[in-house]
CSV table of C-alpha atoms in Angstrom, one decimal:
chain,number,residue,atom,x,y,z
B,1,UNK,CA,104.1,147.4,83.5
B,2,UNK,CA,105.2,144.5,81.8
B,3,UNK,CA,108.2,142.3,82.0
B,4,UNK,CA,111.0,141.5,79.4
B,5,UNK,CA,109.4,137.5,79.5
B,6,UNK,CA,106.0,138.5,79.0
B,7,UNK,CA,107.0,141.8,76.3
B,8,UNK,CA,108.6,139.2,74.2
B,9,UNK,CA,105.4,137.5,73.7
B,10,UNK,CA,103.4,140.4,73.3
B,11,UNK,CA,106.0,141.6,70.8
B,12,UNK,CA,104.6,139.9,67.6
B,13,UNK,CA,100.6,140.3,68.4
B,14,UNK,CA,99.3,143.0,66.1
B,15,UNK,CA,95.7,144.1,68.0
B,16,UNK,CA,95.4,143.2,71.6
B,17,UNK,CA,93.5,140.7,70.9
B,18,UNK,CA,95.5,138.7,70.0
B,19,UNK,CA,98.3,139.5,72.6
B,20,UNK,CA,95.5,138.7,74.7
B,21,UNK,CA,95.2,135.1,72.7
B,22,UNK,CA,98.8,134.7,73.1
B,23,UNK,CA,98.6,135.4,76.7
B,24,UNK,CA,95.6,133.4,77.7
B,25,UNK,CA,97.2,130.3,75.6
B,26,UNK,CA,100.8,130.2,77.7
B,27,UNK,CA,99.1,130.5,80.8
B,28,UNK,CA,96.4,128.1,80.3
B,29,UNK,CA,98.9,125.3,79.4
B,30,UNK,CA,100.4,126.2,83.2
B,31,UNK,CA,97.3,126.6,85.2
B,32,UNK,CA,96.5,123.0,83.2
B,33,UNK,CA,99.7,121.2,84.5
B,34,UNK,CA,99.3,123.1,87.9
B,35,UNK,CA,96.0,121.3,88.6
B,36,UNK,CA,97.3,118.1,87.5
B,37,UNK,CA,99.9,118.4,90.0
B,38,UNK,CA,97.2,119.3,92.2
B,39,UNK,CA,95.0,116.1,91.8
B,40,UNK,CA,98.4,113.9,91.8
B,41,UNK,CA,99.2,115.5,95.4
B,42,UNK,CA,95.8,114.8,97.0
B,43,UNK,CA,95.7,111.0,95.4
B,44,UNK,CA,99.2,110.6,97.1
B,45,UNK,CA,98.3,112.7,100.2
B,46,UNK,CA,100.3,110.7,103.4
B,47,UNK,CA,99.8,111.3,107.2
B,48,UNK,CA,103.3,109.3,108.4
B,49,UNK,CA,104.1,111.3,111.8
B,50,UNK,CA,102.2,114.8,110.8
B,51,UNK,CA,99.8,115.5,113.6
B,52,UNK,CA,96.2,114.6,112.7
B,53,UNK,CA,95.3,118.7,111.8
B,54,UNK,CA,98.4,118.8,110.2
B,55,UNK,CA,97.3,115.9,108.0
B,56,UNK,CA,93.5,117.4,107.5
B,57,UNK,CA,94.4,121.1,107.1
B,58,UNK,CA,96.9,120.2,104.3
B,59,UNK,CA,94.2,117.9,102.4
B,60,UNK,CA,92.1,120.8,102.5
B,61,UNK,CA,94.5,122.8,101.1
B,62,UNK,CA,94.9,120.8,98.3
B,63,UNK,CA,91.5,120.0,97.9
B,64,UNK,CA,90.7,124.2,98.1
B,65,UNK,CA,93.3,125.0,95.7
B,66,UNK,CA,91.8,122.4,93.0
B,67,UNK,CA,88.3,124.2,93.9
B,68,UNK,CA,90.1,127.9,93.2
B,69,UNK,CA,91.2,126.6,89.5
B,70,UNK,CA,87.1,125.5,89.1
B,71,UNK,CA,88.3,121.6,89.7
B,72,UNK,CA,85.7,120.8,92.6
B,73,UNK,CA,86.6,117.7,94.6
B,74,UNK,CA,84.0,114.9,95.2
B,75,UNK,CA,82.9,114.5,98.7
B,76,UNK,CA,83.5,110.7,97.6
B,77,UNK,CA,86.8,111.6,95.8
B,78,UNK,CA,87.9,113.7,99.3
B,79,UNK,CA,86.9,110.5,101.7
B,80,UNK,CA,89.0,108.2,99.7
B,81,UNK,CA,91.9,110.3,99.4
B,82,UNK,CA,91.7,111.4,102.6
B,83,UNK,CA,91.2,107.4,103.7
B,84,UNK,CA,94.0,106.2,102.0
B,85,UNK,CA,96.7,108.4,103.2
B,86,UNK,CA,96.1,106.9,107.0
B,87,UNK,CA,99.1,106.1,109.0
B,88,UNK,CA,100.1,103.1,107.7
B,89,UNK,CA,100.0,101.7,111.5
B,90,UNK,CA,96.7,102.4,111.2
B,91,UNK,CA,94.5,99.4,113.4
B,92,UNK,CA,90.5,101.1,112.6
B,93,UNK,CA,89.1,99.2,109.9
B,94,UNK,CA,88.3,101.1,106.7
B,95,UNK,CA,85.1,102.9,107.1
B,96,UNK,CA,82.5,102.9,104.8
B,97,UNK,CA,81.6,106.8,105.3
B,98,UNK,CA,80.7,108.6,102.2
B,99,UNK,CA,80.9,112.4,103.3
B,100,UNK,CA,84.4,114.2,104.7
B,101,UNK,CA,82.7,115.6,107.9
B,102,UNK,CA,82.7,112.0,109.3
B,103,UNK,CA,86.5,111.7,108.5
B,104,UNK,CA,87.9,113.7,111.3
B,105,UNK,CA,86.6,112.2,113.8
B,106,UNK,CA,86.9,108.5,112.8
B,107,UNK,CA,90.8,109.3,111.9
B,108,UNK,CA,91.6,111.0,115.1
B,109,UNK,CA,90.0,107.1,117.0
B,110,UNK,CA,92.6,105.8,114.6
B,111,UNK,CA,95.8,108.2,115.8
B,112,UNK,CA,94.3,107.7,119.6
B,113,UNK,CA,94.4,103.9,119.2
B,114,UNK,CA,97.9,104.0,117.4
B,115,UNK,CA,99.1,106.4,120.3
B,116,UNK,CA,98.0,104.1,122.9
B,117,UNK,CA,99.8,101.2,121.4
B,118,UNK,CA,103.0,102.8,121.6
B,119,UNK,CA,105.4,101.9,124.1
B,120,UNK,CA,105.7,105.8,125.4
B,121,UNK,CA,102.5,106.6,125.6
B,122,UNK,CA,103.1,109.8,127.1
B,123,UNK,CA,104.9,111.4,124.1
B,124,UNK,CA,102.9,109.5,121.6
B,125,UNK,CA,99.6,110.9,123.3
B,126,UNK,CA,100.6,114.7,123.3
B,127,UNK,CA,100.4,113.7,118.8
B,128,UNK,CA,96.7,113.7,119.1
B,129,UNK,CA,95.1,116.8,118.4
């Protein structure tokens, strides 16, 4: 079945190819501007209070959606996004790590070391995951 929106495209395509033309053209100008928005949401990608696998599962959300529309993600591309979206509190140095499966790991020091800095510890501590 086809609806009203989509039958009012097909409407003035004589063979099915070129409904199929028509078809593939609308869509590919939205899957286009969805993988921009894609790419724009992992370059502004933000930790602020999120618990750290908050923070990681949604990069890799992002970075798995961009990899379902055929837009692979550099490892190096990942790291920096993933860098750069650190709590701004953030006391660790900026590593020079060049693959994501060193990321979690060296982030989490950096929430445990914010934590610990806070003046209530306790609450700020049960953040870390």
């Amino acid at each position: 079945m086809v609806s009203e929106a989509v039958l009012g495209q097909l409407v003035r395509s004589a063979t099915a190819r070129d409904a199929w033309l028509s078809l593939e053209k609308s869509y590919a100008s939205q899957s286009n501007m969805k993988i921009l928005q894609l790419k724009k949401d992992l370059q502004d990608v933000r930790k602020d209070d999120k618990p750290m696998i908050e923070y990681l599962n949604h990069v890799k959300l992002l970075a798995d959606s961009l990899s379902d529309a055929h837009e692979d993600v550099s490892d190096e591309d990942l790291v920096h996004d993933t860098l750069n979206g650190r709590d701004k509190h953030s006391k660790v140095e900026r590593p020079n790590v060049t693959t994501i499966r060193k990321i979690k790991d060296l982030i989490k020091k950096d929430e445990y070391t914010i934590c610990n800095a806070s003046p209530n510890k306790e609450s700020a501590a049960l953040k870390v995951h």
